[in-house]
XYZ file of C-alpha atoms in Angstrom:
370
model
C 5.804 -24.348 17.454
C 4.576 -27.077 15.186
C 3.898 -27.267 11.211
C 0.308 -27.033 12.412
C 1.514 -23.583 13.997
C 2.051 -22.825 10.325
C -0.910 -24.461 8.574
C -3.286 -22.777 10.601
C -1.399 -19.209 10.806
C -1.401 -19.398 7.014
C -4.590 -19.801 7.124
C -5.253 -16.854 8.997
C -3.166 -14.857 7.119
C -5.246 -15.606 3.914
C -8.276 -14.362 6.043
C -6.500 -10.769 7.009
C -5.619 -10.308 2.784
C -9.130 -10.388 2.248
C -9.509 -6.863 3.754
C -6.278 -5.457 1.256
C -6.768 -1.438 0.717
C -9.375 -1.581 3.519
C -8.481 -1.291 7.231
C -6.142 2.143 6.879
C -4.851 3.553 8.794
C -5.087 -0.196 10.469
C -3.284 -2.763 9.736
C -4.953 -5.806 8.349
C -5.337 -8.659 10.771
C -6.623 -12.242 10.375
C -7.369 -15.035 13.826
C -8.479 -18.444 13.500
C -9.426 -20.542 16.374
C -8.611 -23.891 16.679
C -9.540 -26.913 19.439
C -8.954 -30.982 18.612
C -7.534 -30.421 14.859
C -10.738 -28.430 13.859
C -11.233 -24.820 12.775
C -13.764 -23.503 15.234
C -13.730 -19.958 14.484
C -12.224 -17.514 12.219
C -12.455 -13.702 10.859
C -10.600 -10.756 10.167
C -10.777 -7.125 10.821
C -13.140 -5.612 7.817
C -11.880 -1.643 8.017
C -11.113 0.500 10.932
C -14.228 1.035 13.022
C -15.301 -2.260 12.608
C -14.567 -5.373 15.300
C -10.904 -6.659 14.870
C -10.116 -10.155 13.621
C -9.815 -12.046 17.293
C -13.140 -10.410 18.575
C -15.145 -12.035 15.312
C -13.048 -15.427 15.395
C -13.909 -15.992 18.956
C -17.746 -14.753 18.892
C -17.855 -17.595 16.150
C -16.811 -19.993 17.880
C -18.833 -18.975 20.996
C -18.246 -21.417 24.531
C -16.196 -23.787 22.425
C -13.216 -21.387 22.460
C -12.893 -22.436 26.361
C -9.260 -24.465 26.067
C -9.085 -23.748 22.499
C -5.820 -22.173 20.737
C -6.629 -18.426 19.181
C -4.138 -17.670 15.862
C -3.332 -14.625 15.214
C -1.569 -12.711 12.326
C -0.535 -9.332 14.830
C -0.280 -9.028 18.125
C -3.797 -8.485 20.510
C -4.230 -5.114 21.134
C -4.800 -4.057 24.666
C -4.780 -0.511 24.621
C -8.389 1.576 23.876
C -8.641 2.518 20.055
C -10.757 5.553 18.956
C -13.708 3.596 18.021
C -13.184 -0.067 19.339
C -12.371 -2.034 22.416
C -9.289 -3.784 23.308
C -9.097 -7.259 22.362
C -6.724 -8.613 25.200
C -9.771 -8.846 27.713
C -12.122 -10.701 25.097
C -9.035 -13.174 24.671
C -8.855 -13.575 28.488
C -12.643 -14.291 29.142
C -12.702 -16.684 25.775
C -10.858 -19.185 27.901
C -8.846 -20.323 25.360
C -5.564 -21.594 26.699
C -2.931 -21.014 24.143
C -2.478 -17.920 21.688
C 0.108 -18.222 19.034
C 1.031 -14.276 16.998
C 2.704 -14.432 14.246
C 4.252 -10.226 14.251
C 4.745 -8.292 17.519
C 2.478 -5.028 17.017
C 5.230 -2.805 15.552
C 3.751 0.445 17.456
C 6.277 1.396 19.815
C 3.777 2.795 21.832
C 2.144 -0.670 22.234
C 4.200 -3.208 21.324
C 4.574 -6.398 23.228
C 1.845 -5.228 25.974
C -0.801 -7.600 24.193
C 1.658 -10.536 24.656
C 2.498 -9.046 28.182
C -1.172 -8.989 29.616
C -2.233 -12.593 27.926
C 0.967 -14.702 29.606
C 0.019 -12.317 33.067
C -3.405 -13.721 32.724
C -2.040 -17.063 32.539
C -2.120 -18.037 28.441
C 0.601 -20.077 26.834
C 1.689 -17.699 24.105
C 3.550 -18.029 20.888
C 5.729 -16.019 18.759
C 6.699 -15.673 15.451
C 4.992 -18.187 13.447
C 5.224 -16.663 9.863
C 6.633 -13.584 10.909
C 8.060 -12.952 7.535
C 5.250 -13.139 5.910
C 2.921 -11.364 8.118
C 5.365 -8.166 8.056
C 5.370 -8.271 4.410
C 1.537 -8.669 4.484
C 1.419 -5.493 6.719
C 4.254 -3.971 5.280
C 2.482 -0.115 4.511
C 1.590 -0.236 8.386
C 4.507 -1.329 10.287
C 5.952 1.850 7.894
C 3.886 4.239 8.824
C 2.970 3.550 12.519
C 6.528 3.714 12.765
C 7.512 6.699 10.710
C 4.270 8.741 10.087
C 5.781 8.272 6.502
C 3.098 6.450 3.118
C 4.863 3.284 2.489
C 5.594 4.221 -1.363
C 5.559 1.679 -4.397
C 6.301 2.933 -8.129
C 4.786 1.031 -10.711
C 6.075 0.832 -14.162
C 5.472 -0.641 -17.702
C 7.920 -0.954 -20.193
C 8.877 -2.704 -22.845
C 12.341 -4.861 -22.529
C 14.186 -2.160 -23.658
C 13.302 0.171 -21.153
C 11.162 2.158 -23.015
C 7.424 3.291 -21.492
C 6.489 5.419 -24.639
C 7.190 6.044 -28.241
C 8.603 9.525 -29.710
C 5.348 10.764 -30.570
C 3.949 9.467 -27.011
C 2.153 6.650 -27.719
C 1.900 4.486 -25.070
C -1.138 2.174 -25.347
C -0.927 -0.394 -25.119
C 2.669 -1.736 -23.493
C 1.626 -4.427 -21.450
C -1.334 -7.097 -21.996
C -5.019 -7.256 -20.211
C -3.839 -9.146 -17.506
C -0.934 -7.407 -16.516
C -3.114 -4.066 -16.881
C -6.057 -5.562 -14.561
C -2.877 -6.566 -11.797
C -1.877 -2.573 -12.271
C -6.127 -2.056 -11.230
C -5.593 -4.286 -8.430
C -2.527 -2.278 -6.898
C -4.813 0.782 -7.169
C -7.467 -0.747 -5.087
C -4.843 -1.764 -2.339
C -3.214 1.617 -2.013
C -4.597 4.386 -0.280
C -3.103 6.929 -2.340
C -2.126 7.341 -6.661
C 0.425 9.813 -7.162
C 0.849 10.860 -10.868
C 2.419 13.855 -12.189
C 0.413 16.754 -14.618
C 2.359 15.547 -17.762
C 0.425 11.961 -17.534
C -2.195 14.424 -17.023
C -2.174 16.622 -19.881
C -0.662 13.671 -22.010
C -3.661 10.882 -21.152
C -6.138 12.464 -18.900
C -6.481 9.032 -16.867
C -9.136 8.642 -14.391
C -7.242 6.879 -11.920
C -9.579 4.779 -10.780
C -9.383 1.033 -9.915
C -11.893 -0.907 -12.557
C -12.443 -4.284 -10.992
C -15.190 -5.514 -9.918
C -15.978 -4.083 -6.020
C -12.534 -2.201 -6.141
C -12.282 0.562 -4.328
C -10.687 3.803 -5.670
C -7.388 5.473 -4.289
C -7.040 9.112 -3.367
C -5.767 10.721 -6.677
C -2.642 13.338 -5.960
C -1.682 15.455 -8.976
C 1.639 16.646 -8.826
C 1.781 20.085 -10.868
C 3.627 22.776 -9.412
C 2.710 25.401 -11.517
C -0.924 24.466 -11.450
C -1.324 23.778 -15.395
C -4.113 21.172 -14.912
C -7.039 21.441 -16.794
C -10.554 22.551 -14.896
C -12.334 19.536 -17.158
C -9.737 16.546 -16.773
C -11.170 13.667 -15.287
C -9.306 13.446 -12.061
C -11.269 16.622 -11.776
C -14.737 16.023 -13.269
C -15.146 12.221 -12.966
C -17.272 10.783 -10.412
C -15.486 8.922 -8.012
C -15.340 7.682 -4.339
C -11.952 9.299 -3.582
C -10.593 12.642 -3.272
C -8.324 14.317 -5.890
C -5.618 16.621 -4.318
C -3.637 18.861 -6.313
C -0.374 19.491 -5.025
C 1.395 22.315 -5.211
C 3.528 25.465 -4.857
C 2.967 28.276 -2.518
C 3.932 30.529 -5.796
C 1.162 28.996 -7.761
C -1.806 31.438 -9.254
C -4.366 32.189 -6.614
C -6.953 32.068 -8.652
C -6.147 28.944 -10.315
C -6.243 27.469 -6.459
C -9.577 28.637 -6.054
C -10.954 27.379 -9.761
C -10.132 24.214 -8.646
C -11.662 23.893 -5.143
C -14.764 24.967 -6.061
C -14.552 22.452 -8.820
C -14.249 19.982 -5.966
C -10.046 19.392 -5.370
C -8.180 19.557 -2.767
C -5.691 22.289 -3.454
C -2.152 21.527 -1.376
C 0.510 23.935 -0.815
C 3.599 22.223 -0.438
C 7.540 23.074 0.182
C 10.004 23.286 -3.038
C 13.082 21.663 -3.787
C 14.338 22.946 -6.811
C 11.941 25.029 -7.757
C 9.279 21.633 -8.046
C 7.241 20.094 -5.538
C 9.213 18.949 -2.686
C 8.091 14.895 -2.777
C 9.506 14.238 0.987
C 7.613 16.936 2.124
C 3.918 15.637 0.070
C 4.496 12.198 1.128
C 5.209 13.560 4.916
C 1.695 15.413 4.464
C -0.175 12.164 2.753
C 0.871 9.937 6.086
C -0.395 12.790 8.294
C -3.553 12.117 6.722
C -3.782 8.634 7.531
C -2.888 7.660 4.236
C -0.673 4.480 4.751
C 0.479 3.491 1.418
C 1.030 5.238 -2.458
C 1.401 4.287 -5.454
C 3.439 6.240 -8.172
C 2.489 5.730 -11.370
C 3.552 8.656 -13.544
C 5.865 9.301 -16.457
C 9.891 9.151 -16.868
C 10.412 12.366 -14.999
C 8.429 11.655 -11.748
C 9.519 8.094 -11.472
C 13.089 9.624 -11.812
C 12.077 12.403 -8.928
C 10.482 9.585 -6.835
C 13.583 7.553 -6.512
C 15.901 10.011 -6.326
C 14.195 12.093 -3.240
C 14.592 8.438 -1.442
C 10.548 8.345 -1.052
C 9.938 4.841 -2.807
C 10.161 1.718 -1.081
C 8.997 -0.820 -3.646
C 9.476 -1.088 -7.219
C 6.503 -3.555 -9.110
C 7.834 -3.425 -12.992
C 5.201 -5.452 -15.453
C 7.961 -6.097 -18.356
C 6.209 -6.619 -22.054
C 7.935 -9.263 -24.481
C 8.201 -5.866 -26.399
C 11.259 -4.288 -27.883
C 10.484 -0.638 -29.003
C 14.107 0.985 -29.713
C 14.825 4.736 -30.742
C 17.410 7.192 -29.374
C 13.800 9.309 -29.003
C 11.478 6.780 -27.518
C 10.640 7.563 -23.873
C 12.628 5.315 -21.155
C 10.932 4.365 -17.619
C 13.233 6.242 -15.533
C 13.989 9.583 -16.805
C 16.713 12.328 -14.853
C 20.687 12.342 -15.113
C 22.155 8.842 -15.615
C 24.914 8.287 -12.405
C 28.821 8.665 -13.350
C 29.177 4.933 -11.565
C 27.790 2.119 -11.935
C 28.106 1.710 -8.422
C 25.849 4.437 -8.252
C 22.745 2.442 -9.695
C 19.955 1.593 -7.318
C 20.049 -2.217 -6.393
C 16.780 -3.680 -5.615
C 16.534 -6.881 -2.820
C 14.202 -9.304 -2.089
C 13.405 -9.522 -5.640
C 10.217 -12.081 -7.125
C 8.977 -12.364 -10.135
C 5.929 -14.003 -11.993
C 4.583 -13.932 -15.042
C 0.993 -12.236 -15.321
C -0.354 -13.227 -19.033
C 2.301 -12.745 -21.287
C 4.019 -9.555 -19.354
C 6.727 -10.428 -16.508
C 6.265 -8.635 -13.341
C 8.945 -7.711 -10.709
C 9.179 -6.884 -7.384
C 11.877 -5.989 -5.229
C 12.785 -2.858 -2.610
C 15.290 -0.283 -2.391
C 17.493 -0.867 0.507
C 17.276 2.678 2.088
C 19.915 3.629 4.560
C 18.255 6.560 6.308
C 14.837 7.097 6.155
C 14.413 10.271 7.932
């Protein structure tokens, strides 16, 4: 592969981001097509249902494809999809003679057939150009095509002290405008908001992605005694998504049935310590083709999150803020480990600064998943 393999794969890869928060439970996919230096054809997979990213680039570029080279950000599918065609046959008949895949498709059901039925068929094919970046692109679906498991990120905003909250609660506002309308865009690219009934009772948030064309995330409740109020606005505001409450079997029956007819999903789940089990709700979230989560509650659930092993990413949006107080709230709530060898490490860190807030990422190494 060349450092044109890379120009052009980055370009494609810039095509399949357009689509962020849209193609679950599909992955998002971008293809260029390329023939004598020039881009000939390009496109990417809109949401499932629709045509994937190879079948648009090469309808684009129409006849001119014949001894062209396709790019590709996953692997051509050749198997049948519920509701669209395989794409390894259009490749074939496009006539282009060279395909170059940046990420094997990580479905072990599938994987490496696409690349299997193109070289049969008699195209040069190349992998691995921008892998890295292409699994991190797709990193919510290589999780849960692989698991069946939400790929989980907790968001938080504190001050540099820690803190997400004064004594009295007050917690508007930590971070700036621009780091808030970042925390709006990780809304609209996860399926899923998971937030637990203190925030609830505390700020009644809406939980709702406000930017312009964003698209809401299912809103999950976690309240296992069912104390949510009948008029909050997860409840009563209009919205695109769903709101599930989530739940324990021991919670009031009548309470259950309040808030289904006010239009909630009502979800029973298993308890671990006498609290919603969180393994067990994000199990139930990925059987429901929801592919990625976002936590964004208070001290206690961020605390429960990491501790049941569920998150995967940590985004922190750190304000040039120092609040202080024993009493103030911190980010991370629960029992402080004996060790510090006991802390959580995060890897693959980056960082940026959005306005005048810094914002971190980084995952948590996890050594069993299951």
């Amino acid at each position: 592969m060349t450092s044109l393999d890379d120009t052009y794969m980055h370009m494609a890869l810039r095509m399949a981001e357009k689509a962020r928060g849209r193609t679950s439970p599909n992955p998002m996919v971008g293809a260029v097509v390329v023939k004598n230096g020039r881009v000939i054809g390009r496109g990417y997979h809109h949401r499932a249902g629709e045509p994937h990213a190879e079948a648009i680039a090469l309808a684009k570029a129409g006849k001119a494809a014949n001894g062209a080279t396709l790019y590709v950000t996953l692997e051509p599918c050749s198997h049948t999809e519920k509701r669209t065609p395989p794409c390894c046959p259009l490749v074939v008949q496009s006539g282009v003679k060279r395909v170059v895949v940046a990420m094997v498709d990580p479905n072990p059901r599938v994987s490496g057939r696409g690349i299997k039925a193109l070289r049969k068929a008699g195209i040069d094919v190349a992998t691995s150009a921008m892998a890295g970046e292409a699994g991190k692109l797709n990193e919510a679906f290589v999780k849960h095509i692989t698991s069946g498991i939400p790929f989980v990120t907790l968001k938080i905003a504190q001050t540099l002290d820690g803190r997400i909250a004064t004594a009295t609660g007050e917690s508007k506002w930590i971070t700036g405008e621009k780091a808030r309308e970042e925390g709006h865009r990780l809304r609209d690219g996860n399926d899923a908001i998971i937030v637990g009934i203190n925030t609830v009772l505390q700020d009644d948030p809406s939980l709702t992605a406000r930017i312009p064309n964003g698209r809401d995330p299912v809103r999950v409740v976690i309240d296992s005694s069912l104390r949510i109020p009948l008029n909050a606005k997860v409840i009563t505001q209009r919205s695109s998504a769903r709101t599930i409450v989530a739940t324990l079997p021991s919670a009031p029956g009548t309470k259950v049935l309040k808030l289904k007819r006010a239009g909630a999903e009502v979800l029973l789940l298993k308890s671990s310590g006498g609290r919603v089990d969180l393994k067990d709700l994000v199990r139930k979230l990925g059987a429901m083709d929801l592919m990625s989560v976002l936590v964004e509650g208070g001290a206690e659930i961020n605390a429960s999150a990491v501790r049941a092993g569920i998150v995967d990413k940590v985004v922190m949006f750190i304000a040039p803020m120092i609040m202080s107080g024993r009493n103030s709230l911190c980010s991370v709530g629960g029992p402080s480990p004996a060790k510090l060898s006991h802390a959580i490490r995060l890897i693959g860190i980056t960082s940026r600064f959005v306005g005048q807030d810094l914002m971190i990422e980084g995952y948590i190494r996890h050594v069993n998943r299951k």
